[in-house]
């Protein structure tokens, strides 16, 4: 919160700046004075907080007030030109700010080109999304990118132009509108840590323009890069060791955390902050409802640190948040911080990111699947999953990225697990090298310097379906499907928005064809980014097929989730099952309580009756999954990879 001192200065600055913006926007204000009043109201509400953050970030710059005024003018203009239907959405969302916390919210994610060739084709699949019950759709980055490798769209050359192979800006706005009219919110990436080396700013920098060189982190020699690198983690070590790329044209080093063609922006420069706010508000006005803030952890650099999760990274997002509340109040932020669980938590706040990926849950579900024991998962969920009111997790099993073994080392040690050895085991397990492993995955970004490795593969292949199908063994197939559905049941019920990476709903297997594509061969994440072959999907659709079974069980879980008010966001507690293979938790909300119990082993398990009796009054429990009744007078019998959603129903 702003102190009295900043409040006072904020007010004084605003009184000086406001009339100038009003003059600037004279014509717009004249024709829409009511809308201006709304803006002014929000501006006055958010400004003290924004001002404090900006003073902290940029107060030392001689041209601070110049930037501040330009920033507010751009924000005002963005609001005044915001389409009417989005303004209506703003009003609706402001009156129901908890709209995204309900159990009826279910998400999907897809690559437009791989799913439907282009944006025009996407429109043909809206019924498909609806039939599945999706209410949130993340389209992977679809903006202009370099033709060759572009990191699956994460190297953006122009935030205001759709990749011409996919469509146009007008089509994007139309898709957003159509989805919205069908009750589906559009989610897009804001790739704001870096631009591609083909972005106009990067080109200007490359041609020697010093104003644009100051948009990036560029160094004449190795002096500073070497100092930074002492503490940096290599994110893509197989692309290039270190985090800097030599640029032949400039004869200088450029900071490139990810691929060499992705240039990190310099948020220490207020001009960069301001330019990116304008790009963000532009995106907001195309109709996107949730912005996925890509690679949030990396946006601020500080010598002597690993340059991840710096306090200023949080401030920048908080400032984005304040500006979005002024010019596009319906907009929400989703944090993509794939870092230590405690650092992930720090981005989650109504005034920062209201949504966040839950990489710890994802990684530990896979961990428990490999070990058949959820004990690390239990500890971690108990210690590190609570988030503020008004915020929610986005829970997923697979996404377009790799799996990294993110858990807290001291949690592991507290139950006698050596964290390094355990990560090594998990990598062996999921690359199928560990004897008896059911998984088929590929290694991603092996770092010979420290042995780090991450995992690529689809949900189905990692859960054992690929091996089982190859072996033509119906029992193994059944086990693999049970694993898939149990994991799915957990993300549907543990609290937060479940996110389905489309293709998962049919159990798509790894696709090895990327290895022959020049632009993809070096990045194993493409193994889990298969093209949707609709002829094949049509074959799966037939009753009795494997794909059908996975689809139907997924769709049933979605329907069930939507009916159970206990599954509204929040109110999750890990329960002690006193059986090392059973993972149990309680969901209690809106006058309903569910006990959810999952068997992580391929053998039947029991849970003692006294565990259930704790959740009486009577002895009778009904399982929402099967409709069967269980009595707490006898031990609960749970089949291989079975899960139960129990509710006490005294007769
Ligand atoms: C994010 C994306 C990932 C990409 C990286 C660089 O983590 O999810 O796919 O490689 O950022 O933009
Ligand atoms: C690292 C980064 C994350 C990125 C991923 C891509 O985990 O923290 O942002 O998505 O690498 O592999």
XYZ file of C-alpha atoms and ligand atoms in Angstrom:
675
model
C 0.000 0.000 0.000
C 1.115 3.524 -0.723
C 2.558 5.509 2.176
C 1.244 8.985 3.097
C 4.255 10.534 1.448
C 3.724 8.827 -1.888
C -0.025 9.344 -1.654
C 0.561 13.051 -1.342
C 3.026 13.146 -4.235
C 0.845 10.876 -6.310
C -2.075 13.281 -5.898
C 0.002 16.287 -6.798
C 1.433 14.610 -9.896
C -1.957 13.458 -11.025
C -3.437 16.968 -10.710
C -0.656 18.193 -12.959
C -0.835 15.391 -15.510
C -4.609 14.898 -15.768
C -5.499 18.186 -17.505
C -2.788 17.567 -20.070
C -4.113 14.121 -20.920
C -7.631 15.528 -21.077
C -6.476 18.136 -23.520
C -4.749 15.492 -25.572
C -7.903 13.366 -25.728
C -10.275 16.335 -26.070
C -12.220 14.979 -29.015
C -12.713 11.495 -27.601
C -13.762 12.872 -24.236
C -16.180 15.307 -25.800
C -18.024 12.496 -27.557
C -17.905 10.041 -24.637
C -17.770 11.934 -21.396
C -19.400 9.184 -19.355
C -16.629 6.821 -20.409
C -13.998 9.331 -19.522
C -15.533 9.662 -16.084
C -15.294 5.921 -15.595
C -11.654 6.040 -16.556
C -10.885 8.942 -14.300
C -12.541 7.138 -11.421
C -10.379 4.047 -11.946
C -7.281 6.108 -12.542
C -7.732 7.895 -9.224
C -8.332 4.572 -7.497
C -5.263 2.788 -8.892
C -2.857 5.677 -9.213
C -1.353 5.885 -5.702
C -0.317 2.230 -5.907
C 0.984 2.573 -9.463
C 2.868 5.747 -8.656
C 4.633 4.156 -5.714
C 5.748 1.189 -7.821
C 6.935 3.349 -10.691
C 8.865 5.667 -8.403
C 10.596 2.618 -6.955
C 11.410 1.252 -10.389
C 12.167 4.366 -12.376
C 12.116 7.357 -10.001
C 15.844 7.894 -10.518
C 15.460 8.592 -14.243
C 15.654 12.277 -15.172
C 12.733 11.878 -17.595
C 10.505 10.006 -15.111
C 7.571 12.425 -15.438
C 7.788 12.447 -19.197
C 7.369 8.651 -19.199
C 4.646 8.760 -16.574
C 2.562 11.198 -18.538
C 3.027 9.304 -21.800
C 2.131 6.065 -20.044
C -1.104 7.426 -18.618
C -2.026 9.052 -21.917
C -1.562 5.744 -23.736
C -3.589 3.955 -21.071
C -6.414 6.481 -21.329
C -6.412 6.235 -25.102
C -6.527 2.454 -24.922
C -9.633 2.616 -22.734
C -11.342 5.232 -24.901
C -10.828 3.064 -27.988
C -11.739 -0.217 -26.306
C -14.541 -1.959 -28.217
C -18.013 -1.581 -26.712
C -18.578 -5.298 -26.173
C -15.387 -5.476 -24.135
C -16.466 -2.514 -22.049
C -19.667 -4.391 -21.352
C -17.585 -7.384 -20.319
C -15.554 -5.116 -18.023
C -18.710 -4.007 -16.260
C -19.936 -7.570 -15.912
C -16.623 -8.808 -14.544
C -16.309 -5.924 -12.126
C -19.685 -6.846 -10.717
C -18.698 -10.534 -10.416
C -14.931 -10.540 -9.846
C -14.932 -14.181 -8.728
C -16.205 -15.478 -12.079
C -13.087 -17.570 -12.742
C -13.083 -19.332 -9.380
C -16.115 -21.525 -9.957
C -16.055 -25.287 -10.481
C -17.644 -24.788 -13.885
C -14.410 -23.310 -15.246
C -12.419 -25.843 -17.295
C -9.571 -24.965 -19.638
C -8.012 -26.244 -22.830
C -4.838 -25.303 -24.700
C -3.812 -25.848 -28.317
C -1.588 -24.744 -31.175
C -3.789 -23.252 -33.882
C -1.690 -24.575 -36.778
C -1.434 -28.092 -35.363
C -5.078 -28.258 -34.327
C -6.960 -26.597 -37.152
C -4.338 -25.268 -39.616
C -5.405 -21.658 -39.054
C -7.766 -19.298 -37.241
C -10.470 -19.705 -39.856
C -10.395 -23.467 -39.243
C -10.585 -23.017 -35.482
C -14.102 -21.657 -35.814
C -15.250 -25.095 -37.019
C -14.321 -26.660 -33.714
C -16.227 -24.495 -31.275
C -18.841 -27.217 -30.891
C -16.063 -29.610 -30.036
C -14.886 -27.362 -27.188
C -18.425 -26.957 -25.975
C -19.191 -30.657 -26.090
C -16.175 -31.275 -23.893
C -17.227 -28.535 -21.478
C -14.355 -26.087 -21.961
C -14.896 -22.512 -20.817
C -11.331 -21.248 -21.222
C -9.154 -21.674 -24.287
C -5.445 -20.913 -24.456
C -4.245 -20.479 -28.025
C -0.497 -20.907 -28.112
C 1.415 -17.868 -29.408
C 0.119 -16.937 -32.818
C 1.863 -13.665 -33.615
C 4.368 -12.846 -36.343
C 7.586 -14.817 -35.835
C 10.779 -15.647 -37.728
C 10.143 -18.200 -40.426
C 12.743 -20.680 -39.226
C 12.937 -21.807 -35.646
C 10.749 -19.542 -33.510
C 10.400 -21.579 -30.314
C 6.845 -22.577 -31.128
C 5.802 -18.941 -31.437
C 7.639 -17.686 -28.334
C 9.931 -15.459 -30.423
C 7.573 -12.632 -31.312
C 8.475 -10.231 -34.111
C 5.335 -8.110 -33.892
C 2.760 -8.125 -31.080
C 0.222 -6.445 -33.334
C 0.245 -8.841 -36.270
C -0.955 -12.417 -36.416
C 1.400 -14.834 -38.148
C 0.082 -14.631 -41.757
C 0.117 -18.429 -41.999
C -2.511 -18.488 -39.250
C -4.698 -15.546 -40.181
C -5.200 -11.883 -39.445
C -5.777 -9.621 -36.465
C -9.391 -9.206 -37.584
C -9.854 -12.982 -37.516
C -8.341 -13.143 -34.066
C -10.775 -10.524 -32.779
C -13.603 -12.430 -34.416
C -12.531 -15.732 -32.845
C -12.336 -14.017 -29.459
C -15.851 -12.698 -29.889
C -17.296 -16.006 -31.072
C -15.694 -17.904 -28.234
C -17.000 -15.371 -25.749
C -20.517 -15.601 -27.098
C -20.289 -19.365 -26.474
C -19.102 -18.862 -22.916
C -15.411 -19.549 -23.622
C -12.756 -17.059 -22.495
C -9.769 -16.531 -24.764
C -6.326 -16.857 -23.200
C -3.232 -15.630 -25.042
C 0.421 -15.348 -24.211
C 2.131 -12.101 -23.439
C 5.713 -12.989 -24.321
C 7.206 -9.981 -22.633
C 10.594 -11.157 -21.376
C 12.058 -11.086 -24.875
C 11.350 -10.320 -28.514
C 12.626 -12.191 -31.536
C 15.735 -10.859 -33.231
C 13.441 -9.854 -36.116
C 11.277 -7.478 -34.063
C 11.560 -3.880 -35.327
C 13.281 -2.890 -32.049
C 15.889 -5.627 -32.426
C 16.477 -4.739 -36.056
C 16.963 -1.087 -35.160
C 19.363 -2.111 -32.414
C 21.246 -4.404 -34.779
C 21.657 -1.584 -37.257
C 23.347 0.505 -34.588
C 20.498 2.635 -33.218
C 21.520 3.327 -29.632
C 18.006 4.177 -28.446
C 16.914 0.640 -29.376
C 20.108 -0.989 -28.210
C 19.030 0.320 -24.813
C 15.869 -1.818 -25.185
C 18.006 -4.926 -24.724
C 20.995 -6.001 -22.651
C 23.922 -5.542 -25.003
C 27.602 -5.661 -24.065
C 30.723 -4.736 -26.049
C 32.868 -7.528 -24.599
C 32.774 -10.500 -22.213
C 33.503 -8.446 -19.106
C 29.909 -8.117 -17.847
C 28.542 -11.335 -19.395
C 31.235 -13.294 -17.561
C 30.351 -11.653 -14.272
C 26.653 -12.326 -14.723
C 27.217 -15.885 -15.840
C 28.855 -16.832 -12.609
C 25.362 -17.003 -11.097
C 23.068 -17.781 -14.022
C 21.327 -21.059 -14.749
C 21.484 -22.278 -18.351
C 17.894 -22.690 -19.510
C 18.608 -24.200 -22.915
C 22.158 -25.592 -22.489
C 21.981 -27.677 -25.655
C 21.335 -24.554 -27.725
C 24.367 -22.773 -26.427
C 26.288 -22.697 -23.169
C 25.711 -19.533 -21.174
C 23.030 -16.872 -21.576
C 24.642 -14.535 -24.111
C 24.892 -14.624 -27.890
C 27.544 -12.959 -29.997
C 25.994 -10.706 -32.653
C 28.196 -10.495 -35.667
C 26.647 -7.321 -37.110
C 26.918 -5.260 -33.930
C 30.088 -6.958 -32.827
C 28.524 -7.191 -29.359
C 27.042 -9.712 -26.915
C 23.257 -9.886 -26.485
C 21.506 -11.346 -23.434
C 19.484 -14.346 -24.628
C 18.142 -16.414 -21.725
C 16.368 -18.846 -24.047
C 17.267 -19.385 -27.708
C 19.864 -17.178 -29.359
C 17.164 -15.523 -31.455
C 15.166 -14.469 -28.350
C 16.604 -11.200 -27.040
C 15.829 -10.334 -23.427
C 14.240 -6.921 -22.973
C 15.753 -4.430 -20.562
C 13.033 -3.467 -18.074
C 15.477 -1.199 -16.303
C 14.720 1.175 -19.158
C 11.394 2.998 -18.568
C 10.910 3.285 -22.337
C 10.751 -0.526 -22.538
C 8.206 -0.729 -19.752
C 6.055 1.880 -21.454
C 6.352 0.285 -24.901
C 5.368 -3.105 -23.527
C 2.374 -1.681 -21.651
C 1.133 -0.385 -24.978
C 1.535 -3.845 -26.526
C -0.274 -5.391 -23.575
C -3.221 -3.010 -23.801
C -3.384 -3.533 -27.529
C -3.729 -7.287 -26.916
C -6.367 -6.643 -24.270
C -8.457 -4.770 -26.813
C -8.442 -7.709 -29.232
C -10.669 -9.526 -26.750
C -8.258 -11.673 -24.776
C -9.542 -12.250 -21.242
C -6.522 -13.872 -19.625
C -2.931 -13.023 -20.498
C -0.407 -15.727 -19.804
C 2.691 -13.883 -18.626
C 5.453 -15.903 -20.207
C 8.735 -16.493 -18.396
C 7.874 -13.981 -15.624
C 10.754 -15.058 -13.444
C 13.424 -13.738 -15.792
C 12.433 -10.146 -16.495
C 14.761 -8.317 -14.121
C 18.533 -8.715 -13.998
C 20.738 -8.057 -11.004
C 24.460 -8.698 -10.949
C 25.513 -11.254 -8.385
C 22.164 -13.084 -8.434
C 20.695 -15.801 -10.670
C 18.549 -13.020 -12.197
C 15.370 -14.949 -11.475
C 12.464 -13.800 -9.287
C 13.978 -10.418 -8.470
C 11.738 -8.075 -6.432
C 11.499 -5.744 -9.437
C 9.987 -8.558 -11.541
C 7.054 -8.514 -9.128
C 6.798 -4.737 -9.238
C 6.640 -4.692 -13.007
C 3.752 -7.138 -13.007
C 2.003 -5.205 -10.247
C 2.318 -2.079 -12.365
C 0.891 -3.941 -15.383
C -1.924 -5.079 -13.127
C -2.756 -1.518 -12.002
C -2.766 -0.260 -15.594
C -4.913 -3.160 -16.788
C -7.416 -2.369 -14.040
C -7.711 1.135 -15.482
C -7.978 0.341 -19.177
C -9.209 -3.256 -19.394
C -10.661 -4.294 -16.043
C -11.876 -7.640 -17.351
C -8.304 -8.740 -18.017
C -6.633 -11.281 -15.734
C -3.017 -12.394 -15.555
C -1.717 -15.939 -15.379
C 1.811 -16.405 -14.119
C 4.142 -18.812 -15.859
C 6.867 -19.151 -13.261
C 8.513 -22.551 -13.475
C 10.766 -22.099 -10.474
C 11.024 -23.198 -6.839
C 7.508 -23.702 -5.409
C 7.908 -20.880 -2.880
C 8.923 -18.467 -5.621
C 5.947 -19.566 -7.723
C 3.673 -18.563 -4.829
C 5.065 -15.023 -4.685
C 3.576 -14.109 -8.068
C 0.070 -15.035 -6.964
C -1.897 -12.119 -5.623
C -5.019 -10.214 -6.706
C -2.736 -7.229 -7.357
C -0.218 -9.264 -9.331
C -1.256 -12.508 -11.079
C -4.694 -13.832 -10.184
C -3.897 -17.173 -11.818
C -0.779 -19.307 -11.879
C 0.354 -22.560 -13.338
C 0.956 -25.163 -10.658
C 4.231 -26.793 -11.760
C 4.824 -28.381 -8.351
C 1.577 -30.341 -8.409
C 2.283 -31.373 -11.993
C 5.801 -32.596 -11.259
C 4.845 -34.359 -8.030
C 1.927 -36.194 -9.596
C 4.436 -37.703 -12.021
C 6.804 -38.320 -9.134
C 4.126 -40.207 -7.205
C 3.147 -42.169 -10.296
C 6.719 -43.400 -10.671
C 7.253 -44.237 -6.999
C 3.656 -45.396 -6.322
C 3.851 -43.290 -3.178
C 2.363 -39.838 -2.737
C 4.301 -38.869 0.375
C 6.335 -36.063 -1.196
C 3.184 -34.814 -2.885
C 1.343 -34.790 0.450
C 4.026 -32.808 2.241
C 4.413 -30.336 -0.591
C 0.690 -29.780 -1.008
C 0.328 -29.281 2.697
C 3.251 -26.854 2.971
C 3.293 -24.968 -0.299
C -0.003 -24.742 -2.101
C -2.050 -22.170 -0.165
C -2.738 -19.021 -2.159
C -4.583 -15.758 -1.419
C -8.359 -15.358 -1.710
C -9.476 -14.299 -5.143
C -6.680 -16.222 -6.887
C -6.523 -19.685 -8.343
C -4.164 -22.378 -9.543
C -4.219 -23.645 -13.073
C -3.650 -27.385 -12.689
C -2.236 -29.398 -15.538
C -0.606 -32.728 -16.270
C 1.114 -31.821 -19.497
C 1.582 -28.646 -21.499
C 3.691 -27.725 -24.514
C 6.805 -27.585 -22.303
C 8.993 -30.159 -20.635
C 8.652 -31.549 -17.110
C 11.264 -30.308 -14.650
C 11.468 -31.884 -11.174
C 10.491 -28.876 -9.161
C 10.069 -29.652 -5.478
C 11.647 -28.361 -2.329
C 14.802 -30.217 -1.382
C 14.152 -29.962 2.339
C 10.669 -31.488 1.887
C 12.384 -34.423 0.209
C 15.076 -34.730 2.873
C 12.471 -34.614 5.638
C 11.234 -38.021 4.451
C 14.653 -39.455 3.753
C 14.778 -38.762 0.018
C 18.038 -37.508 -1.448
C 16.853 -34.787 -3.839
C 19.649 -35.096 -6.398
C 19.534 -38.871 -6.591
C 15.761 -38.765 -6.744
C 15.718 -36.370 -9.691
C 18.190 -38.664 -11.395
C 15.900 -41.613 -10.766
C 12.877 -39.732 -12.115
C 14.758 -38.842 -15.283
C 15.766 -42.466 -15.761
C 12.223 -43.557 -15.091
C 10.572 -41.190 -17.549
C 13.082 -41.778 -20.306
C 12.241 -45.459 -19.907
C 15.737 -46.435 -18.799
C 14.815 -47.516 -15.305
C 14.115 -51.270 -15.349
C 10.395 -51.954 -15.333
C 9.409 -48.371 -16.116
C 6.117 -48.027 -17.948
C 7.035 -44.592 -19.347
C 8.219 -43.544 -22.797
C 9.677 -40.043 -22.738
C 12.577 -38.172 -24.268
C 15.338 -36.251 -22.513
C 15.218 -32.462 -22.856
C 18.161 -30.083 -22.359
C 20.712 -32.316 -20.707
C 23.337 -30.169 -19.023
C 26.603 -32.121 -18.753
C 28.004 -29.541 -16.328
C 25.546 -30.410 -13.536
C 23.626 -33.430 -14.829
C 20.333 -31.499 -15.047
C 17.775 -32.962 -17.375
C 14.096 -32.404 -18.100
C 11.510 -34.655 -19.758
C 9.412 -34.461 -22.906
C 6.494 -36.718 -23.779
C 2.702 -36.781 -23.964
C 0.496 -37.620 -21.025
C -0.416 -40.994 -22.525
C 3.132 -42.022 -23.451
C 4.528 -41.026 -20.073
C 1.705 -42.854 -18.307
C 2.533 -46.101 -20.098
C 0.118 -46.257 -23.003
C 2.770 -46.231 -25.708
C 4.570 -49.292 -24.341
C 1.322 -51.075 -23.606
C -0.049 -50.548 -27.107
C 3.218 -51.709 -28.644
C 3.171 -54.821 -26.491
C -0.485 -55.366 -27.477
C -1.124 -56.266 -23.856
C -4.715 -55.491 -22.785
C -3.819 -55.566 -19.096
C -1.021 -53.018 -19.525
C -3.297 -50.892 -21.693
C -5.900 -50.934 -18.966
C -3.334 -49.921 -16.334
C -2.085 -47.042 -18.490
C -5.588 -45.728 -19.073
C -6.333 -45.956 -15.368
C -3.220 -43.904 -14.613
C -4.264 -41.260 -17.116
C -7.765 -40.982 -15.740
C -6.692 -40.962 -12.118
C -4.257 -38.114 -12.732
C -6.985 -36.302 -14.596
C -9.407 -36.817 -11.735
C -6.907 -35.181 -9.399
C -6.479 -32.017 -11.468
C -10.268 -31.849 -11.825
C -10.867 -32.002 -8.111
C -7.897 -30.725 -6.111
C -8.775 -27.025 -6.393
C -8.124 -24.652 -9.276
C -8.783 -24.572 -12.997
C -8.014 -27.880 -14.709
C -6.219 -27.320 -18.003
C -6.357 -29.954 -20.724
C -3.631 -29.861 -23.336
C -5.782 -30.833 -26.290
C -4.990 -34.227 -27.722
C -4.803 -35.534 -24.162
C -8.512 -36.162 -24.178
C -7.955 -38.990 -26.701
C -4.676 -40.155 -25.216
C -2.435 -38.987 -28.069
C 0.955 -40.714 -28.089
C 4.387 -39.233 -28.741
C 5.010 -38.160 -32.318
C 8.598 -38.691 -33.398
C 8.272 -37.049 -36.809
C 9.746 -33.767 -35.496
C 13.185 -35.362 -35.745
C 13.111 -35.048 -39.530
C 12.010 -31.390 -39.519
C 14.967 -28.997 -39.718
C 13.143 -26.367 -37.669
C 12.237 -28.721 -34.830
C 14.766 -31.525 -34.686
C 16.888 -30.010 -31.919
C 13.993 -29.441 -29.514
C 12.478 -32.653 -28.123
C 9.422 -30.785 -26.811
C 8.000 -31.242 -30.301
C 7.484 -34.925 -29.492
C 4.480 -33.885 -27.402
C 3.184 -31.312 -29.871
C 1.585 -33.596 -32.449
C -0.626 -32.422 -35.249
C -4.278 -33.342 -34.804
C -5.223 -35.710 -37.604
C -8.969 -35.385 -37.640
C -9.419 -38.583 -39.691
C -7.738 -40.409 -36.839
C -9.841 -38.665 -34.230
C -12.896 -39.783 -36.196
C -11.668 -43.370 -35.888
C -11.171 -42.981 -32.134
C -14.689 -41.642 -31.884
C -16.110 -45.095 -32.571
C -17.518 -46.829 -29.489
C -15.247 -49.376 -27.882
C -11.983 -47.773 -28.988
C -9.275 -46.753 -26.607
C -9.496 -43.108 -27.595
C -13.231 -43.157 -26.966
C -12.766 -44.619 -23.506
C -10.276 -41.921 -22.520
C -12.435 -39.186 -24.023
C -15.638 -40.392 -22.363
C -14.066 -40.780 -18.953
C -12.533 -37.302 -19.266
C -15.818 -35.762 -20.340
C -17.624 -37.502 -17.487
C -15.176 -36.059 -14.959
C -15.711 -32.591 -16.377
C -19.479 -32.931 -16.089
C -19.206 -34.203 -12.550
C -16.818 -31.448 -11.498
C -19.272 -28.832 -12.682
C -22.042 -30.285 -10.523
C -20.170 -30.405 -7.241
C -20.166 -27.129 -5.368
C -17.430 -28.363 -3.003
C -15.081 -28.099 -5.976
C -15.371 -24.326 -6.085
C -11.892 -22.854 -5.726
C -10.168 -23.110 -2.341
C -10.678 -25.212 0.761
C -8.319 -28.137 0.109
C -6.753 -30.121 2.902
C -4.524 -33.155 2.622
C -5.919 -36.045 4.669
C -3.982 -38.795 6.328
C -4.952 -42.114 4.703
C -2.416 -44.148 6.703
C -1.698 -46.176 3.599
C 1.517 -45.197 1.778
C -0.051 -45.683 -1.675
C -3.197 -43.657 -1.128
C -3.365 -39.930 -1.694
C -6.353 -38.354 -0.013
C -7.678 -34.838 0.355
C -10.761 -33.084 1.541
C -12.599 -30.466 -0.469
C -14.988 -28.453 1.589
C -16.891 -25.475 0.274
C -20.411 -24.127 -0.040
C -21.855 -26.550 2.482
C -20.539 -29.666 0.802
C -17.619 -31.894 1.748
C -15.891 -34.428 -0.472
C -13.205 -36.936 0.452
C -11.117 -37.730 -2.565
C -8.945 -40.819 -2.421
C -6.549 -42.011 -5.123
C -4.608 -45.240 -5.322
C -1.171 -44.647 -6.845
C -0.358 -48.336 -7.065
C -1.236 -51.100 -9.516
C -2.328 -53.264 -6.587
C -5.583 -53.069 -4.640
C -5.322 -51.123 -1.394
C -7.425 -50.641 1.692
C -8.072 -47.683 3.926
C -9.069 -48.362 7.527
C -12.690 -47.610 8.413
C -11.710 -45.271 11.255
C -10.245 -42.872 8.646
C -13.663 -42.540 7.046
C -15.541 -42.326 10.303
C -13.794 -39.041 11.041
C -15.977 -37.564 8.363
C -19.336 -38.857 9.606
C -22.071 -38.266 11.068
C -23.434 -41.613 9.796
C -21.505 -44.475 8.257
C -22.798 -44.110 4.745
C -20.672 -42.599 1.985
C -21.592 -42.295 -1.636
C -18.961 -42.299 -4.386
C -19.847 -39.746 -7.054
C -17.646 -41.512 -9.604
C -19.381 -44.894 -9.587
C -22.591 -44.062 -7.745
C -21.779 -46.864 -5.277
C -22.276 -46.652 -1.539
C -19.533 -47.428 0.978
C -19.985 -48.101 4.632
C -17.540 -46.829 7.199
C -18.183 -49.996 9.184
C -15.693 -51.877 7.001
C -12.343 -50.991 5.448
C -12.520 -49.204 2.146
C -11.309 -51.369 -0.763
C -9.667 -49.441 -3.588
C -8.679 -51.036 -6.889
C -5.496 -50.394 -8.907
C -5.277 -46.687 -9.775
C -8.856 -46.286 -8.650
C -10.112 -42.972 -7.284
C -13.195 -42.163 -5.266
C -15.015 -38.870 -4.739
C -16.860 -39.650 -1.525
C -19.560 -37.684 0.217
C -21.057 -38.544 3.551
C -24.782 -39.182 3.126
C -26.359 -40.223 6.410
C -29.290 -42.277 5.110
C 8.075 -20.152 -21.728
C 7.399 -21.033 -22.731
C 8.414 -21.868 -23.423
C 9.408 -20.973 -24.069
C 10.001 -19.985 -23.082
C 10.672 -18.858 -23.783
O 8.595 -20.845 -20.671
O 6.427 -21.825 -22.108
O 7.822 -22.717 -24.363
O 10.432 -21.737 -24.628
O 9.046 -19.373 -22.285
O 9.696 -17.974 -24.292
C 12.533 -23.273 -17.654
C 11.936 -21.960 -17.464
C 10.569 -21.884 -18.045
C 10.560 -22.430 -19.445
C 11.166 -23.752 -19.515
C 11.216 -24.182 -20.938
O 11.900 -24.188 -16.849
O 11.877 -21.633 -16.094
O 10.135 -20.585 -18.061
O 9.269 -22.609 -19.885
O 12.438 -23.688 -18.984
O 11.852 -25.387 -21.010
